[in-house]
PDB file of C-alpha atoms in Angstrom:
ATOM      1  CA  UNK A 328     -14.352  -3.727   2.286  1.00 90.00           C
ATOM      2  CA  UNK A 329     -11.241  -2.285   4.810  1.00 94.00           C
ATOM      3  CA  UNK A 330     -11.729   0.032   8.042  1.00 95.00           C
ATOM      4  CA  UNK A 331      -9.347   1.548   9.633  1.00 96.00           C
ATOM      5  CA  UNK A 332      -9.769   3.289  12.945  1.00 95.00           C
ATOM      6  CA  UNK A 333      -7.697   5.610  15.379  1.00 96.00           C
ATOM      7  CA  UNK A 334      -4.445   3.411  14.174  1.00 97.00           C
ATOM      8  CA  UNK A 335      -1.638   4.666  16.652  1.00 96.00           C
ATOM      9  CA  UNK A 336       2.213   3.525  16.833  1.00 95.00           C
ATOM     10  CA  UNK A 337       5.063   4.403  18.865  1.00 93.00           C
ATOM     11  CA  UNK A 338       8.873   3.381  18.656  1.00 93.00           C
ATOM     12  CA  UNK A 339      11.256   3.700  21.591  1.00 90.00           C
ATOM     13  CA  UNK A 340      14.055   6.160  21.017  1.00 88.00           C
ATOM     14  CA  UNK A 341      17.264   4.918  20.900  1.00 80.00           C
ATOM     15  CA  UNK A 342      20.155   6.065  24.017  1.00 70.00           C
ATOM     16  CA  UNK A 343      22.046   8.812  21.913  1.00 62.00           C
ATOM     17  CA  UNK A 344      18.434  10.897  21.098  1.00 62.00           C
ATOM     18  CA  UNK A 345      16.596  10.791  24.735  1.00 62.00           C
ATOM     19  CA  UNK A 346      17.769  13.761  26.126  1.00 60.00           C
ATOM     20  CA  UNK A 347      17.607  15.515  22.928  1.00 58.00           C
ATOM     21  CA  UNK A 348      15.160  18.328  23.019  1.00 53.00           C
ATOM     22  CA  UNK A 349      16.146  20.240  19.721  1.00 53.00           C
ATOM     23  CA  UNK A 350      13.073  17.957  17.611  1.00 58.00           C
ATOM     24  CA  UNK A 351      10.453  20.383  15.568  1.00 66.00           C
ATOM     25  CA  UNK A 352       8.595  17.333  15.592  1.00 71.00           C
ATOM     26  CA  UNK A 353       6.302  17.222  18.311  1.00 82.00           C
ATOM     27  CA  UNK A 354       5.523  13.211  18.250  1.00 85.00           C
ATOM     28  CA  UNK A 355       9.119  12.787  19.937  1.00 88.00           C
ATOM     29  CA  UNK A 356       8.438  12.848  23.073  1.00 85.00           C
ATOM     30  CA  UNK A 357       9.159  11.505  27.037  1.00 82.00           C
ATOM     31  CA  UNK A 358      11.179   8.725  25.210  1.00 87.00           C
ATOM     32  CA  UNK A 359       9.476   7.461  21.966  1.00 89.00           C
ATOM     33  CA  UNK A 360       8.789   8.411  18.801  1.00 89.00           C
ATOM     34  CA  UNK A 361       4.725   8.423  18.019  1.00 93.00           C
ATOM     35  CA  UNK A 362       4.964   7.796  14.345  1.00 93.00           C
ATOM     36  CA  UNK A 363       1.429   6.882  13.733  1.00 95.00           C
ATOM     37  CA  UNK A 364      -1.172   8.969  16.312  1.00 94.00           C
ATOM     38  CA  UNK A 365      -4.523   8.759  14.914  1.00 96.00           C
ATOM     39  CA  UNK A 366      -4.758   7.451  11.154  1.00 96.00           C
ATOM     40  CA  UNK A 367      -8.234   6.267  10.293  1.00 96.00           C
ATOM     41  CA  UNK A 368     -10.216   5.665   6.738  1.00 96.00           C
ATOM     42  CA  UNK A 369     -11.566   3.720   4.784  1.00 95.00           C
ATOM     43  CA  UNK A 370     -12.100   1.913   1.567  1.00 96.00           C
ATOM     44  CA  UNK A 371     -15.361  -0.374   0.054  1.00 94.00           C
ATOM     45  CA  UNK A 372     -15.744  -2.778  -2.678  1.00 93.00           C
ATOM     46  CA  UNK A 373     -14.609  -1.266  -6.296  1.00 92.00           C
ATOM     47  CA  UNK A 374     -13.012   1.733  -4.383  1.00 95.00           C
ATOM     48  CA  UNK A 375      -9.745   3.259  -4.789  1.00 96.00           C
ATOM     49  CA  UNK A 376      -8.155   4.919  -2.219  1.00 96.00           C
ATOM     50  CA  UNK A 377      -5.093   6.835  -2.345  1.00 95.00           C
ATOM     51  CA  UNK A 378      -2.647   7.777   0.808  1.00 95.00           C
ATOM     52  CA  UNK A 379      -1.518  10.839   0.838  1.00 95.00           C
ATOM     53  CA  UNK A 380       1.283  12.051   2.997  1.00 93.00           C
ATOM     54  CA  UNK A 381       4.646  14.240   2.886  1.00 91.00           C
ATOM     55  CA  UNK A 382       7.723  12.023   3.371  1.00 89.00           C
ATOM     56  CA  UNK A 383       7.930  11.073   6.837  1.00 89.00           C
ATOM     57  CA  UNK A 384       4.373  11.227   7.818  1.00 91.00           C
ATOM     58  CA  UNK A 385       3.761   8.139   8.948  1.00 92.00           C
ATOM     59  CA  UNK A 386       2.771   6.344   5.594  1.00 92.00           C
ATOM     60  CA  UNK A 387       5.278   3.403   5.621  1.00 91.00           C
ATOM     61  CA  UNK A 388       3.748   2.328   9.346  1.00 93.00           C
ATOM     62  CA  UNK A 389       0.565   2.898   8.624  1.00 94.00           C
ATOM     63  CA  UNK A 390       0.790   0.142   5.602  1.00 93.00           C
ATOM     64  CA  UNK A 391       2.847  -2.654   7.468  1.00 92.00           C
ATOM     65  CA  UNK A 392       0.531  -1.706  10.109  1.00 94.00           C
ATOM     66  CA  UNK A 393      -2.370  -3.028   7.340  1.00 93.00           C
ATOM     67  CA  UNK A 394       0.290  -5.693   6.628  1.00 91.00           C
ATOM     68  CA  UNK A 395       0.380  -7.505  10.010  1.00 91.00           C
ATOM     69  CA  UNK A 396       3.760  -6.596   9.775  1.00 91.00           C
ATOM     70  CA  UNK A 397       3.575  -4.796  13.024  1.00 93.00           C
ATOM     71  CA  UNK A 398       0.990  -4.646  15.478  1.00 95.00           C
ATOM     72  CA  UNK A 399      -1.086  -1.054  16.731  1.00 96.00           C
ATOM     73  CA  UNK A 400      -0.280   0.169  20.165  1.00 95.00           C
ATOM     74  CA  UNK A 401      -4.259   1.118  19.417  1.00 96.00           C
ATOM     75  CA  UNK A 402      -6.652   1.040  17.148  1.00 96.00           C
ATOM     76  CA  UNK A 403      -8.170  -1.364  14.742  1.00 95.00           C
ATOM     77  CA  UNK A 404      -8.289  -2.509  11.201  1.00 95.00           C
ATOM     78  CA  UNK A 405     -11.054  -4.204  10.117  1.00 95.00           C
ATOM     79  CA  UNK A 406     -11.617  -6.555   6.762  1.00 93.00           C
ATOM     80  CA  UNK A 407     -14.522  -8.060   5.660  1.00 87.00           C
ATOM     81  CA  UNK A 408     -15.867  -7.500   9.427  1.00 87.00           C
ATOM     82  CA  UNK A 409     -12.534  -9.317  10.576  1.00 90.00           C
ATOM     83  CA  UNK A 410     -10.918  -7.971  13.215  1.00 93.00           C
ATOM     84  CA  UNK A 411      -6.631  -8.300  11.683  1.00 93.00           C
ATOM     85  CA  UNK A 412      -5.113  -6.495  14.475  1.00 93.00           C
ATOM     86  CA  UNK A 413      -6.619  -9.310  16.772  1.00 91.00           C
ATOM     87  CA  UNK A 414      -6.144 -12.596  13.954  1.00 90.00           C
ATOM     88  CA  UNK A 415      -3.273 -11.367  11.858  1.00 90.00           C
ATOM     89  CA  UNK A 416      -3.304 -15.039   9.985  1.00 88.00           C
ATOM     90  CA  UNK A 417      -6.259 -14.102   8.713  1.00 87.00           C
ATOM     91  CA  UNK A 418      -5.141 -10.768   7.660  1.00 87.00           C
ATOM     92  CA  UNK A 419      -2.264 -11.967   5.840  1.00 88.00           C
ATOM     93  CA  UNK A 420      -4.476 -14.028   3.793  1.00 89.00           C
ATOM     94  CA  UNK A 421      -7.117 -11.312   3.489  1.00 92.00           C
ATOM     95  CA  UNK A 422      -4.435  -8.318   2.029  1.00 93.00           C
ATOM     96  CA  UNK A 423      -2.403  -9.186  -1.157  1.00 93.00           C
ATOM     97  CA  UNK A 424       0.237  -6.645  -0.304  1.00 93.00           C
ATOM     98  CA  UNK A 425       3.042  -4.508  -2.223  1.00 90.00           C
ATOM     99  CA  UNK A 426       5.713  -2.457  -0.240  1.00 84.00           C
ATOM    100  CA  UNK A 427       8.696  -0.775  -1.119  1.00 71.00           C
ATOM    101  CA  UNK A 428      11.002  -3.608  -0.190  1.00 69.00           C
ATOM    102  CA  UNK A 429       9.286  -6.062  -1.543  1.00 71.00           C
ATOM    103  CA  UNK A 430      11.886  -8.819  -2.703  1.00 80.00           C
ATOM    104  CA  UNK A 431      12.174 -11.713  -5.237  1.00 90.00           C
ATOM    105  CA  UNK A 432      13.651 -14.851  -5.469  1.00 94.00           C
ATOM    106  CA  UNK A 433      16.950 -13.747  -7.505  1.00 94.00           C
ATOM    107  CA  UNK A 434      17.717 -17.390  -9.027  1.00 95.00           C
ATOM    108  CA  UNK A 435      13.507 -18.171  -9.689  1.00 97.00           C
ATOM    109  CA  UNK A 436      12.123 -16.761 -12.596  1.00 97.00           C
ATOM    110  CA  UNK A 437       9.686 -14.798 -12.555  1.00 97.00           C
ATOM    111  CA  UNK A 438       6.925 -17.825 -13.504  1.00 97.00           C
ATOM    112  CA  UNK A 439       8.336 -19.255 -10.635  1.00 97.00           C
ATOM    113  CA  UNK A 440       8.490 -16.751  -8.262  1.00 96.00           C
ATOM    114  CA  UNK A 441       4.098 -16.094  -8.647  1.00 96.00           C
ATOM    115  CA  UNK A 442       3.674 -19.870  -8.952  1.00 96.00           C
ATOM    116  CA  UNK A 443       5.614 -20.566  -5.339  1.00 95.00           C
ATOM    117  CA  UNK A 444       3.685 -17.630  -3.367  1.00 94.00           C
ATOM    118  CA  UNK A 445       0.359 -19.303  -5.252  1.00 95.00           C
ATOM    119  CA  UNK A 446       1.446 -22.908  -3.547  1.00 95.00           C
ATOM    120  CA  UNK A 447       1.784 -21.484  -0.408  1.00 92.00           C
ATOM    121  CA  UNK A 448      -1.925 -19.944  -0.707  1.00 92.00           C
ATOM    122  CA  UNK A 449      -2.951 -23.057  -1.269  1.00 92.00           C
ATOM    123  CA  UNK A 450      -3.219 -23.199  -5.174  1.00 94.00           C
ATOM    124  CA  UNK A 451      -2.603 -25.948  -7.214  1.00 94.00           C
ATOM    125  CA  UNK A 452      -3.246 -27.831 -10.664  1.00 95.00           C
ATOM    126  CA  UNK A 453      -5.479 -25.930 -12.967  1.00 95.00           C
ATOM    127  CA  UNK A 454      -6.503 -23.533 -10.641  1.00 96.00           C
ATOM    128  CA  UNK A 455      -2.841 -22.270 -10.179  1.00 96.00           C
ATOM    129  CA  UNK A 456      -2.209 -22.503 -13.397  1.00 95.00           C
ATOM    130  CA  UNK A 457      -5.802 -20.771 -14.640  1.00 96.00           C
ATOM    131  CA  UNK A 458      -5.003 -17.755 -12.153  1.00 96.00           C
ATOM    132  CA  UNK A 459      -1.237 -17.426 -13.041  1.00 96.00           C
ATOM    133  CA  UNK A 460      -1.797 -17.288 -16.773  1.00 96.00           C
ATOM    134  CA  UNK A 461      -4.503 -14.531 -16.225  1.00 95.00           C
ATOM    135  CA  UNK A 462      -2.115 -12.352 -13.895  1.00 96.00           C
ATOM    136  CA  UNK A 463       0.682 -12.939 -16.526  1.00 96.00           C
ATOM    137  CA  UNK A 464      -1.880 -11.813 -19.395  1.00 95.00           C
ATOM    138  CA  UNK A 465      -3.206  -8.814 -17.708  1.00 93.00           C
ATOM    139  CA  UNK A 466       0.489  -8.083 -16.773  1.00 93.00           C
ATOM    140  CA  UNK A 467       1.839  -8.073 -19.975  1.00 93.00           C
ATOM    141  CA  UNK A 468       4.243 -10.282 -18.724  1.00 95.00           C
ATOM    142  CA  UNK A 469       5.020 -13.249 -21.667  1.00 94.00           C
ATOM    143  CA  UNK A 470       8.483 -11.699 -22.710  1.00 94.00           C
ATOM    144  CA  UNK A 471      10.075 -12.189 -19.411  1.00 96.00           C
ATOM    145  CA  UNK A 472       8.241 -15.020 -17.448  1.00 97.00           C
ATOM    146  CA  UNK A 473      11.565 -17.552 -18.150  1.00 96.00           C
ATOM    147  CA  UNK A 474      14.050 -14.965 -17.484  1.00 97.00           C
ATOM    148  CA  UNK A 475      15.555 -15.237 -13.944  1.00 97.00           C
ATOM    149  CA  UNK A 476      14.533 -12.677 -11.370  1.00 95.00           C
ATOM    150  CA  UNK A 477      17.725 -11.316 -10.687  1.00 94.00           C
ATOM    151  CA  UNK A 478      18.676 -10.679 -14.407  1.00 95.00           C
ATOM    152  CA  UNK A 479      15.101  -8.204 -14.868  1.00 94.00           C
ATOM    153  CA  UNK A 480      14.792  -5.277 -15.122  1.00 94.00           C
ATOM    154  CA  UNK A 481      12.816  -2.723 -12.329  1.00 92.00           C
ATOM    155  CA  UNK A 482       9.517  -2.541 -14.555  1.00 93.00           C
ATOM    156  CA  UNK A 483      10.003  -6.211 -14.756  1.00 94.00           C
ATOM    157  CA  UNK A 484      10.626  -6.996 -11.449  1.00 94.00           C
ATOM    158  CA  UNK A 485       7.443  -4.601  -9.980  1.00 93.00           C
ATOM    159  CA  UNK A 486       5.192  -6.262 -12.087  1.00 94.00           C
ATOM    160  CA  UNK A 487       6.429  -9.682 -11.041  1.00 95.00           C
ATOM    161  CA  UNK A 488       5.755  -8.963  -7.260  1.00 94.00           C
ATOM    162  CA  UNK A 489       2.282  -7.212  -8.138  1.00 93.00           C
ATOM    163  CA  UNK A 490       1.513 -10.804  -9.524  1.00 95.00           C
ATOM    164  CA  UNK A 491       2.870 -12.238  -6.474  1.00 94.00           C
ATOM    165  CA  UNK A 492       0.831  -9.876  -3.827  1.00 93.00           C
ATOM    166  CA  UNK A 493      -2.712 -11.021  -5.903  1.00 94.00           C
ATOM    167  CA  UNK A 494      -2.079 -14.068  -7.226  1.00 95.00           C
ATOM    168  CA  UNK A 495      -4.731 -15.574  -3.871  1.00 94.00           C
ATOM    169  CA  UNK A 496      -7.385 -13.331  -5.136  1.00 94.00           C
ATOM    170  CA  UNK A 497      -7.207 -10.672  -1.803  1.00 94.00           C
ATOM    171  CA  UNK A 498      -9.742  -9.146  -0.950  1.00 93.00           C
ATOM    172  CA  UNK A 499      -8.073  -6.233  -0.701  1.00 95.00           C
ATOM    173  CA  UNK A 500      -4.641  -5.506  -2.036  1.00 95.00           C
ATOM    174  CA  UNK A 501      -2.683  -2.731  -0.152  1.00 94.00           C
ATOM    175  CA  UNK A 502       0.632  -0.844  -2.697  1.00 93.00           C
ATOM    176  CA  UNK A 503       3.217   0.873  -1.662  1.00 91.00           C
ATOM    177  CA  UNK A 504       4.224   3.589  -4.393  1.00 89.00           C
ATOM    178  CA  UNK A 505       3.728   0.917  -6.893  1.00 90.00           C
ATOM    179  CA  UNK A 506       5.094   2.667 -10.061  1.00 89.00           C
ATOM    180  CA  UNK A 507       7.888   4.305  -8.687  1.00 86.00           C
ATOM    181  CA  UNK A 508      10.806   4.191 -10.465  1.00 86.00           C
ATOM    182  CA  UNK A 509       9.020   2.435 -13.869  1.00 89.00           C
ATOM    183  CA  UNK A 510       9.261   3.748 -17.181  1.00 91.00           C
ATOM    184  CA  UNK A 511       5.804   5.618 -19.178  1.00 92.00           C
ATOM    185  CA  UNK A 512       4.654   2.321 -20.676  1.00 92.00           C
ATOM    186  CA  UNK A 513       5.089  -0.516 -17.300  1.00 91.00           C
ATOM    187  CA  UNK A 514       3.579   2.459 -15.407  1.00 92.00           C
ATOM    188  CA  UNK A 515       0.430   2.722 -17.535  1.00 93.00           C
ATOM    189  CA  UNK A 516       0.715  -1.141 -17.407  1.00 92.00           C
ATOM    190  CA  UNK A 517      -0.054  -1.054 -13.687  1.00 91.00           C
ATOM    191  CA  UNK A 518      -2.120   1.758 -13.944  1.00 93.00           C
ATOM    192  CA  UNK A 519      -4.639  -0.586 -16.155  1.00 93.00           C
ATOM    193  CA  UNK A 520      -3.709  -3.026 -13.613  1.00 92.00           C
ATOM    194  CA  UNK A 521      -5.121  -1.427 -10.650  1.00 93.00           C
ATOM    195  CA  UNK A 522      -8.096  -0.260 -12.700  1.00 94.00           C
ATOM    196  CA  UNK A 523      -8.659  -3.750 -13.293  1.00 93.00           C
ATOM    197  CA  UNK A 524      -8.979  -4.903  -9.876  1.00 93.00           C
ATOM    198  CA  UNK A 525     -11.139  -2.019  -8.903  1.00 94.00           C
ATOM    199  CA  UNK A 526     -13.747  -2.841 -12.042  1.00 94.00           C
ATOM    200  CA  UNK A 527     -13.389  -6.558 -10.318  1.00 93.00           C
ATOM    201  CA  UNK A 528     -15.137  -4.931  -6.754  1.00 94.00           C
ATOM    202  CA  UNK A 529     -11.384  -5.797  -5.391  1.00 94.00           C
ATOM    203  CA  UNK A 530     -10.553  -2.104  -2.797  1.00 95.00           C
ATOM    204  CA  UNK A 531      -7.303  -1.231  -3.345  1.00 96.00           C
ATOM    205  CA  UNK A 532      -5.174   1.164  -0.814  1.00 95.00           C
ATOM    206  CA  UNK A 533      -2.143   2.358  -2.362  1.00 91.00           C
ATOM    207  CA  UNK A 534       0.523   5.210  -1.291  1.00 92.00           C
ATOM    208  CA  UNK A 535       2.026   7.972  -4.089  1.00 90.00           C
ATOM    209  CA  UNK A 536       3.617  11.031  -4.390  1.00 89.00           C
ATOM    210  CA  UNK A 537       1.680  11.476  -7.664  1.00 91.00           C
ATOM    211  CA  UNK A 538      -1.214  13.309  -7.445  1.00 93.00           C
ATOM    212  CA  UNK A 539      -1.779  12.769 -11.505  1.00 92.00           C
ATOM    213  CA  UNK A 540      -1.825   9.115 -10.204  1.00 92.00           C
ATOM    214  CA  UNK A 541      -4.678  10.348  -7.652  1.00 94.00           C
ATOM    215  CA  UNK A 542      -6.814  12.352 -10.318  1.00 93.00           C
ATOM    216  CA  UNK A 543      -6.567   8.954 -12.867  1.00 92.00           C
ATOM    217  CA  UNK A 544      -7.214   6.073 -10.204  1.00 93.00           C
ATOM    218  CA  UNK A 545      -9.374   7.500  -6.720  1.00 95.00           C
ATOM    219  CA  UNK A 546     -12.388   7.677  -5.566  1.00 95.00           C
ATOM    220  CA  UNK A 547     -10.977   8.570  -2.239  1.00 95.00           C
ATOM    221  CA  UNK A 548      -7.868   9.363  -0.384  1.00 96.00           C
ATOM    222  CA  UNK A 549      -6.454   9.890   3.520  1.00 96.00           C
ATOM    223  CA  UNK A 550      -4.248  12.349   3.878  1.00 96.00           C
ATOM    224  CA  UNK A 551      -1.543  11.668   6.627  1.00 96.00           C
ATOM    225  CA  UNK A 552       0.661  14.192   8.146  1.00 94.00           C
ATOM    226  CA  UNK A 553       2.642  14.005  11.257  1.00 92.00           C
ATOM    227  CA  UNK A 554       1.208  10.691  12.142  1.00 94.00           C
ATOM    228  CA  UNK A 555      -2.035  12.015  12.038  1.00 95.00           C
ATOM    229  CA  UNK A 556      -5.257  11.574   9.387  1.00 95.00           C
ATOM    230  CA  UNK A 557      -5.669  15.314   8.028  1.00 94.00           C
ATOM    231  CA  UNK A 558      -8.153  14.405   5.731  1.00 95.00           C
ATOM    232  CA  UNK A 559      -9.862  11.605   5.163  1.00 95.00           C
ATOM    233  CA  UNK A 560     -13.172  11.426   2.339  1.00 95.00           C
ATOM    234  CA  UNK A 561     -13.808  11.231  -1.542  1.00 95.00           C
ATOM    235  CA  UNK A 562     -11.931  13.409  -4.475  1.00 95.00           C
ATOM    236  CA  UNK A 563     -14.674  16.539  -4.457  1.00 95.00           C
ATOM    237  CA  UNK A 564     -14.766  16.840  -1.216  1.00 95.00           C
ATOM    238  CA  UNK A 565     -11.133  16.863  -0.828  1.00 95.00           C
ATOM    239  CA  UNK A 566     -10.657  19.835  -3.450  1.00 95.00           C
ATOM    240  CA  UNK A 567     -13.820  21.865  -1.330  1.00 95.00           C
ATOM    241  CA  UNK A 568     -11.561  21.484   1.540  1.00 94.00           C
ATOM    242  CA  UNK A 569      -8.436  22.423   0.002  1.00 94.00           C
ATOM    243  CA  UNK A 570      -9.518  25.182  -1.071  1.00 94.00           C
ATOM    244  CA  UNK A 571      -8.736  24.809  -5.180  1.00 95.00           C
ATOM    245  CA  UNK A 572     -10.137  22.593  -7.820  1.00 93.00           C
ATOM    246  CA  UNK A 573      -5.775  21.232  -8.316  1.00 94.00           C
ATOM    247  CA  UNK A 574      -4.983  18.805  -6.440  1.00 95.00           C
ATOM    248  CA  UNK A 575      -1.090  20.113  -5.478  1.00 94.00           C
ATOM    249  CA  UNK A 576      -2.415  23.194  -4.035  1.00 95.00           C
ATOM    250  CA  UNK A 577      -5.769  21.458  -2.100  1.00 94.00           C
ATOM    251  CA  UNK A 578      -2.778  19.001  -1.051  1.00 94.00           C
ATOM    252  CA  UNK A 579      -0.306  21.764   0.275  1.00 94.00           C
ATOM    253  CA  UNK A 580      -3.292  23.746   1.840  1.00 94.00           C
ATOM    254  CA  UNK A 581      -4.444  21.147   3.339  1.00 93.00           C
ATOM    255  CA  UNK A 582      -0.987  20.552   5.042  1.00 91.00           C
ATOM    256  CA  UNK A 583      -0.476  24.114   6.384  1.00 90.00           C
ATOM    257  CA  UNK A 584      -3.841  24.280   7.810  1.00 85.00           C
ATOM    258  CA  UNK A 585      -2.981  21.576  10.547  1.00 69.00           C
ATOM    259  CA  UNK A 586      -6.450  20.748  11.613  1.00 64.00           C
ATOM    260  CA  UNK A 587      -8.315  17.432  10.870  1.00 65.00           C
ATOM    261  CA  UNK A 588     -11.047  16.911   8.057  1.00 65.00           C
ATOM    262  CA  UNK A 589     -12.076  13.661   8.341  1.00 60.00           C
TER     263      UNK A 589
END
């Protein structure tokens, strides 16, 4: 289980922006941009949580804090009872993280990329081969395993990135827009893989702009707007608070309300 409570993160403004008073974003103040001001949510075993929000809402900063790439200014992130803000090394072992900027080693094959990261996590011998073969099958990677990463299509690279992110059987999987730019078949394969993670009782947090994916996969959602959790709860509660049975309309209504529903 992952529990996120009261995350905050600010960044010092560049000199040329310090005296700017025309910004319409209230997060720009006192020489800082407060990217994340108050984000909280939780995701239990066997649950999928959709992280939603407009562009610039603070989702990417939140995900970078979950990955331990950024340290929060305040707040806590607990995975299976461990505070990973205080112990980021345990966090890196406990989380399987895929970001939009995750890269592969171009001169290594898809197989070699995944096996390399498996070895970094301590897998070896039969355990390494068994785990990699399992992922290659579940993600339908057989046709391109021995192609160098620099020659893979976008979908092939994304499947390889996902395999390397979860090869160590993490306690929590965090995916940043995992289906963006993919063809229909690859997108469906990744959706099925997320369902498999859920069936394995692995908590999954994924950000997306596609509310059809939320309808297909999610048990709960967290909607972030202007650095704050505007809503965190079940899909049913999301529709109720958003006063619509349509996720798109509920999303817009909650953002326009501007109040918190956590």
